[in-house]
Amino acid sequence: MEYLPPGFRPSTLEERRHFYKHRFRADLAWDWVKAFFDHPIFAVKIASKTRIYDSRFRELVERKVRAIYISSVRSPEDLRRKAVFYAPEGLYYWRNRVVDYERCKKCPYKKERKYIKCFDCPNFLGQELVFDVDPENFCLGKFHDFASFTLESFYKARDTAVEIYESMEEQYSDVRAVYSGRGFHIHVLDEDAWLLPPEERRKIAEKFKGIDPWVTRGSIALIRLPYSLNAVVNKEVVPLTKKELEKFSVDRYHSSSS
């Protein structure tokens, strides 16, 4: 990465392991996903941005495997063990509700990354509506990579997250904010939002600047797991109240792997 503001840096592999062994609030992370999924599906990204990874996974990195999906987690301790084993750059969960995940594993569209096709599948039951607001979207053209950002762009991302939160509050009753370590996620968890088709999601996404529209419209179904470590910047992913979101300051936030 070309530039990160003071206080942001990639986690070392040792810091990742330490976080998941000793600081990862696996019970809270588990409660988050179990509230919406009977059998949560998780995923890890080994080294998509930092090139820091356990040598055991060198072949996966060289093959440019973007994510490893994990469907065998059945408890908070299972989740912790998987996180310690992979010591990933990022830990995610799958936002799709389906009848049978085994059918999804065999889907030809998965290999082609045509995830928008999921919405037309009889196995599909819905997808969590999420807005992903990243600071790098507010400084496009300033850096040569897509992970660098400035503090100014960070606070623009925060203000946009507040705008989205307030807009969704007017339509839905269960809206939640999460600090992703770099930017912010706005989750809309009302049942009718899960059933929105891609075209409706696209229209909603077009109302806001600075978001990753492919997340909102459903082309990408993974989202960072709250309480995990964003190892790209060495920050814990944490849920926020609306007031905490409005006043969020890097200077007041010190949670990391240490």
Tab-separated table of C-alpha atoms in Angstrom:
chain	number	residue	atom	x	y	z
A	1	MET	CA	0.000	0.000	0.000
A	2	GLU	CA	1.233	3.433	-0.935
A	3	TYR	CA	-0.094	5.354	2.056
A	4	LEU	CA	-2.034	4.830	5.283
A	5	PRO	CA	-2.766	7.555	7.861
A	6	PRO	CA	-0.975	7.513	11.238
A	7	GLY	CA	-2.302	4.722	13.436
A	8	PHE	CA	-3.087	2.435	10.493
A	9	ARG	CA	-0.696	-0.310	9.375
A	10	PRO	CA	-0.895	-3.980	8.366
A	11	SER	CA	-0.887	-6.527	11.177
A	12	THR	CA	2.026	-8.927	11.374
A	13	LEU	CA	1.259	-12.633	11.210
A	14	GLU	CA	2.101	-12.907	14.907
A	15	GLU	CA	-0.323	-10.090	15.741
A	16	ARG	CA	-3.075	-11.836	13.823
A	17	ARG	CA	-2.564	-15.059	15.773
A	18	HIS	CA	-2.402	-13.210	19.084
A	19	PHE	CA	-5.639	-11.386	18.350
A	20	TYR	CA	-7.600	-14.523	17.501
A	21	LYS	CA	-6.170	-16.503	20.413
A	22	HIS	CA	-6.578	-13.863	23.110
A	23	ARG	CA	-8.712	-10.899	22.038
A	24	PHE	CA	-11.231	-12.194	19.524
A	25	ARG	CA	-14.725	-11.930	21.008
A	26	ALA	CA	-15.885	-15.067	19.240
A	27	ASP	CA	-19.073	-15.362	21.302
A	28	LEU	CA	-20.266	-11.934	20.155
A	29	ALA	CA	-19.267	-12.608	16.549
A	30	TRP	CA	-21.180	-15.892	16.697
A	31	ASP	CA	-24.248	-14.202	18.187
A	32	TRP	CA	-24.216	-11.647	15.348
A	33	VAL	CA	-24.476	-14.244	12.588
A	34	LYS	CA	-26.667	-16.739	14.431
A	35	ALA	CA	-29.335	-14.081	14.819
A	36	PHE	CA	-29.929	-14.261	11.053
A	37	PHE	CA	-28.587	-17.619	9.853
A	38	ASP	CA	-29.326	-21.149	11.078
A	39	HIS	CA	-26.035	-22.404	9.644
A	40	PRO	CA	-23.645	-19.488	9.068
A	41	ILE	CA	-21.100	-19.702	6.266
A	42	PHE	CA	-17.780	-17.982	6.906
A	43	ALA	CA	-14.870	-17.147	4.635
A	44	VAL	CA	-11.263	-16.083	5.050
A	45	LYS	CA	-9.037	-14.062	2.743
A	46	ILE	CA	-5.416	-15.030	3.247
A	47	ALA	CA	-3.459	-12.188	1.657
A	48	SER	CA	-5.338	-10.159	-0.930
A	49	LYS	CA	-3.696	-6.806	-0.124
A	50	THR	CA	-0.794	-7.225	2.307
A	51	ARG	CA	1.057	-10.311	1.007
A	52	ILE	CA	1.490	-11.341	4.661
A	53	TYR	CA	0.507	-14.970	5.182
A	54	ASP	CA	1.417	-18.300	6.722
A	55	SER	CA	3.739	-20.223	4.392
A	56	ARG	CA	1.379	-23.218	4.590
A	57	PHE	CA	-0.970	-21.300	2.314
A	58	ARG	CA	1.599	-20.253	-0.278
A	59	GLU	CA	0.025	-22.428	-2.979
A	60	LEU	CA	-3.391	-20.821	-2.430
A	61	VAL	CA	-1.872	-17.340	-2.624
A	62	GLU	CA	0.071	-18.190	-5.780
A	63	ARG	CA	-3.112	-19.586	-7.347
A	64	LYS	CA	-4.794	-16.294	-6.424
A	65	VAL	CA	-7.566	-17.976	-4.464
A	66	ARG	CA	-9.623	-15.005	-3.332
A	67	ALA	CA	-11.519	-16.589	-0.453
A	68	ILE	CA	-11.770	-19.897	1.380
A	69	TYR	CA	-15.349	-20.677	2.392
A	70	ILE	CA	-15.918	-22.479	5.692
A	71	SER	CA	-19.247	-24.249	6.316
A	72	SER	CA	-18.234	-26.488	9.236
A	73	VAL	CA	-18.325	-23.927	12.075
A	74	ARG	CA	-20.875	-24.888	14.731
A	75	SER	CA	-19.862	-22.864	17.798
A	76	PRO	CA	-17.886	-19.809	18.917
A	77	GLU	CA	-14.924	-22.034	19.753
A	78	ASP	CA	-15.048	-23.603	16.300
A	79	LEU	CA	-14.920	-20.108	14.885
A	80	ARG	CA	-11.947	-19.182	17.048
A	81	ARG	CA	-10.043	-22.337	16.067
A	82	LYS	CA	-10.551	-21.652	12.370
A	83	ALA	CA	-9.431	-18.043	12.777
A	84	VAL	CA	-6.285	-19.061	14.665
A	85	PHE	CA	-5.517	-21.746	12.075
A	86	TYR	CA	-5.718	-19.399	9.090
A	87	ALA	CA	-4.589	-16.165	10.825
A	88	PRO	CA	-6.275	-14.419	7.897
A	89	GLU	CA	-6.019	-10.957	6.473
A	90	GLY	CA	-9.795	-10.812	6.778
A	91	LEU	CA	-12.591	-12.921	8.265
A	92	TYR	CA	-16.022	-12.659	6.626
A	93	TYR	CA	-19.489	-14.156	6.604
A	94	TRP	CA	-21.728	-14.975	3.657
A	95	ARG	CA	-24.837	-12.785	3.458
A	96	ASN	CA	-26.987	-15.192	1.441
A	97	ARG	CA	-29.767	-17.259	2.946
A	98	VAL	CA	-30.263	-20.511	1.081
A	99	VAL	CA	-32.204	-23.763	1.444
A	100	ASP	CA	-29.157	-26.000	1.048
A	101	TYR	CA	-25.583	-24.699	0.939
A	102	GLU	CA	-24.327	-28.004	-0.528
A	103	ARG	CA	-26.169	-27.130	-3.730
A	104	CYS	CA	-24.379	-23.764	-3.821
A	105	LYS	CA	-20.976	-25.459	-3.624
A	106	LYS	CA	-21.750	-27.248	-6.896
A	107	CYS	CA	-23.124	-24.200	-8.691
A	108	PRO	CA	-21.275	-23.393	-11.963
A	109	TYR	CA	-21.875	-19.670	-11.496
A	110	LYS	CA	-19.757	-19.718	-8.342
A	111	LYS	CA	-16.620	-20.583	-10.299
A	112	GLU	CA	-17.446	-17.863	-12.820
A	113	ARG	CA	-18.108	-15.386	-9.961
A	114	LYS	CA	-21.553	-14.569	-11.391
A	115	TYR	CA	-23.023	-14.228	-7.914
A	116	ILE	CA	-25.854	-11.976	-9.071
A	117	LYS	CA	-27.356	-15.148	-10.585
A	118	CYS	CA	-28.058	-16.354	-7.034
A	119	PHE	CA	-31.176	-14.179	-6.916
A	120	ASP	CA	-32.815	-16.251	-9.672
A	121	CYS	CA	-32.069	-19.613	-8.052
A	122	PRO	CA	-34.862	-21.626	-6.352
A	123	ASN	CA	-32.332	-22.455	-3.615
A	124	PHE	CA	-32.006	-18.749	-2.741
A	125	LEU	CA	-34.019	-17.256	0.155
A	126	GLY	CA	-32.608	-13.732	0.340
A	127	GLN	CA	-29.526	-11.609	0.990
A	128	GLU	CA	-28.732	-9.191	3.799
A	129	LEU	CA	-28.750	-5.586	2.565
A	130	VAL	CA	-25.416	-3.897	3.336
A	131	PHE	CA	-23.723	-0.640	2.342
A	132	ASP	CA	-19.916	-0.678	2.300
A	133	VAL	CA	-18.408	2.811	2.644
A	134	ASP	CA	-14.634	2.867	2.182
A	135	PRO	CA	-12.394	5.955	2.517
A	136	GLU	CA	-10.376	5.140	-0.591
A	137	ASN	CA	-13.518	5.863	-2.629
A	138	PHE	CA	-13.153	9.522	-1.633
A	139	CYS	CA	-9.577	9.930	-2.850
A	140	LEU	CA	-9.649	8.194	-6.232
A	141	GLY	CA	-6.749	9.251	-8.427
A	142	LYS	CA	-4.638	10.419	-5.500
A	143	PHE	CA	-2.793	7.105	-5.088
A	144	HIS	CA	-1.685	4.345	-7.405
A	145	ASP	CA	-3.375	1.542	-5.461
A	146	PHE	CA	-6.924	0.961	-4.256
A	147	ALA	CA	-6.191	0.518	-0.544
A	148	SER	CA	-4.490	3.803	0.373
A	149	PHE	CA	-6.502	6.621	1.915
A	150	THR	CA	-6.192	9.861	3.892
A	151	LEU	CA	-7.747	10.982	7.173
A	152	GLU	CA	-9.785	13.527	5.234
A	153	SER	CA	-11.270	10.762	3.096
A	154	PHE	CA	-11.838	8.654	6.225
A	155	TYR	CA	-14.085	11.303	7.753
A	156	LYS	CA	-15.908	11.783	4.464
A	157	ALA	CA	-16.654	8.064	4.583
A	158	ARG	CA	-17.942	8.403	8.145
A	159	ASP	CA	-20.253	11.277	7.191
A	160	THR	CA	-21.585	9.306	4.234
A	161	ALA	CA	-22.238	6.323	6.524
A	162	VAL	CA	-24.282	8.608	8.786
A	163	GLU	CA	-26.240	9.831	5.755
A	164	ILE	CA	-27.005	6.259	4.686
A	165	TYR	CA	-27.941	5.250	8.226
A	166	GLU	CA	-30.428	8.111	8.519
A	167	SER	CA	-31.890	7.394	5.085
A	168	MET	CA	-32.400	3.710	5.903
A	169	GLU	CA	-33.916	4.616	9.275
A	170	GLU	CA	-36.742	6.347	7.440
A	171	GLN	CA	-37.685	3.076	5.720
A	172	TYR	CA	-36.573	0.301	8.055
A	173	SER	CA	-36.609	-0.450	11.777
A	174	ASP	CA	-33.439	-2.553	12.209
A	175	VAL	CA	-30.456	-0.581	10.922
A	176	ARG	CA	-26.969	-1.128	12.351
A	177	ALA	CA	-23.549	0.435	11.851
A	178	VAL	CA	-20.177	-1.318	11.962
A	179	TYR	CA	-16.683	0.148	11.842
A	180	SER	CA	-14.870	-2.093	9.364
A	181	GLY	CA	-11.343	-1.084	10.408
A	182	ARG	CA	-10.935	1.199	7.391
A	183	GLY	CA	-14.445	2.409	6.679
A	184	PHE	CA	-18.006	1.687	7.690
A	185	HIS	CA	-20.752	-0.829	6.973
A	186	ILE	CA	-24.448	-0.096	7.283
A	187	HIS	CA	-26.541	-3.257	7.754
A	188	VAL	CA	-30.301	-3.289	7.116
A	189	LEU	CA	-31.774	-6.353	8.776
A	190	ASP	CA	-35.557	-6.033	8.309
A	191	GLU	CA	-37.006	-9.130	6.673
A	192	ASP	CA	-38.397	-7.231	3.665
A	193	ALA	CA	-34.925	-5.832	2.923
A	194	TRP	CA	-33.557	-9.373	2.591
A	195	LEU	CA	-35.970	-9.958	-0.283
A	196	LEU	CA	-35.100	-6.902	-2.384
A	197	PRO	CA	-34.203	-7.894	-5.986
A	198	PRO	CA	-30.924	-6.733	-7.577
A	199	GLU	CA	-32.565	-3.947	-9.590
A	200	GLU	CA	-34.068	-2.380	-6.454
A	201	ARG	CA	-30.741	-2.693	-4.674
A	202	ARG	CA	-28.989	-1.007	-7.592
A	203	LYS	CA	-31.393	1.940	-7.451
A	204	ILE	CA	-30.795	2.351	-3.728
A	205	ALA	CA	-27.011	2.191	-4.187
A	206	GLU	CA	-27.099	4.912	-6.848
A	207	LYS	CA	-28.416	7.401	-4.294
A	208	PHE	CA	-25.122	7.492	-2.396
A	209	LYS	CA	-21.579	8.458	-3.327
A	210	GLY	CA	-18.498	6.700	-1.974
A	211	ILE	CA	-19.956	3.233	-1.501
A	212	ASP	CA	-18.955	-0.016	-3.136
A	213	PRO	CA	-22.161	-0.501	-5.185
A	214	TRP	CA	-21.461	-4.162	-5.991
A	215	VAL	CA	-21.870	-4.995	-2.301
A	216	THR	CA	-25.274	-3.317	-2.024
A	217	ARG	CA	-26.647	-4.682	-5.278
A	218	GLY	CA	-25.573	-8.221	-4.347
A	219	SER	CA	-22.756	-8.995	-6.770
A	220	ILE	CA	-20.514	-9.741	-3.762
A	221	ALA	CA	-22.080	-11.598	-0.850
A	222	LEU	CA	-19.234	-11.514	1.691
A	223	ILE	CA	-18.954	-8.888	4.419
A	224	ARG	CA	-16.439	-8.508	7.251
A	225	LEU	CA	-17.420	-10.294	10.421
A	226	PRO	CA	-17.973	-7.930	13.373
A	227	TYR	CA	-15.394	-8.421	16.153
A	228	SER	CA	-12.835	-9.857	13.705
A	229	LEU	CA	-9.497	-8.228	12.862
A	230	ASN	CA	-9.029	-6.167	9.728
A	231	ALA	CA	-5.373	-7.089	9.310
A	232	VAL	CA	-4.915	-4.696	6.393
A	233	VAL	CA	-4.898	-1.851	8.948
A	234	ASN	CA	-4.546	-3.700	12.301
A	235	LYS	CA	-7.994	-2.656	13.577
A	236	GLU	CA	-10.828	-4.594	15.164
A	237	VAL	CA	-14.175	-4.582	13.344
A	238	VAL	CA	-16.752	-3.285	15.837
A	239	PRO	CA	-20.492	-2.481	15.845
A	240	LEU	CA	-21.410	1.139	16.644
A	241	THR	CA	-24.497	2.891	17.903
A	242	LYS	CA	-25.756	5.745	15.762
A	243	LYS	CA	-24.303	8.257	18.227
A	244	GLU	CA	-20.941	6.461	18.191
A	245	LEU	CA	-20.978	6.528	14.396
A	246	GLU	CA	-21.735	10.259	14.275
A	247	LYS	CA	-18.868	11.076	16.653
A	248	PHE	CA	-16.430	8.396	15.536
A	249	SER	CA	-12.839	9.605	15.689
A	250	VAL	CA	-9.622	7.770	14.909
A	251	ASP	CA	-7.991	9.561	17.852
A	252	ARG	CA	-10.437	7.976	20.290
A	253	TYR	CA	-10.274	4.496	18.823
A	254	HIS	CA	-7.351	2.357	19.913
A	255	SER	CA	-8.583	-1.209	19.505
A	256	SER	CA	-6.153	-3.339	17.522
A	257	SER	CA	-4.340	-6.648	17.744
A	258	SER	CA	-2.062	-5.537	20.569
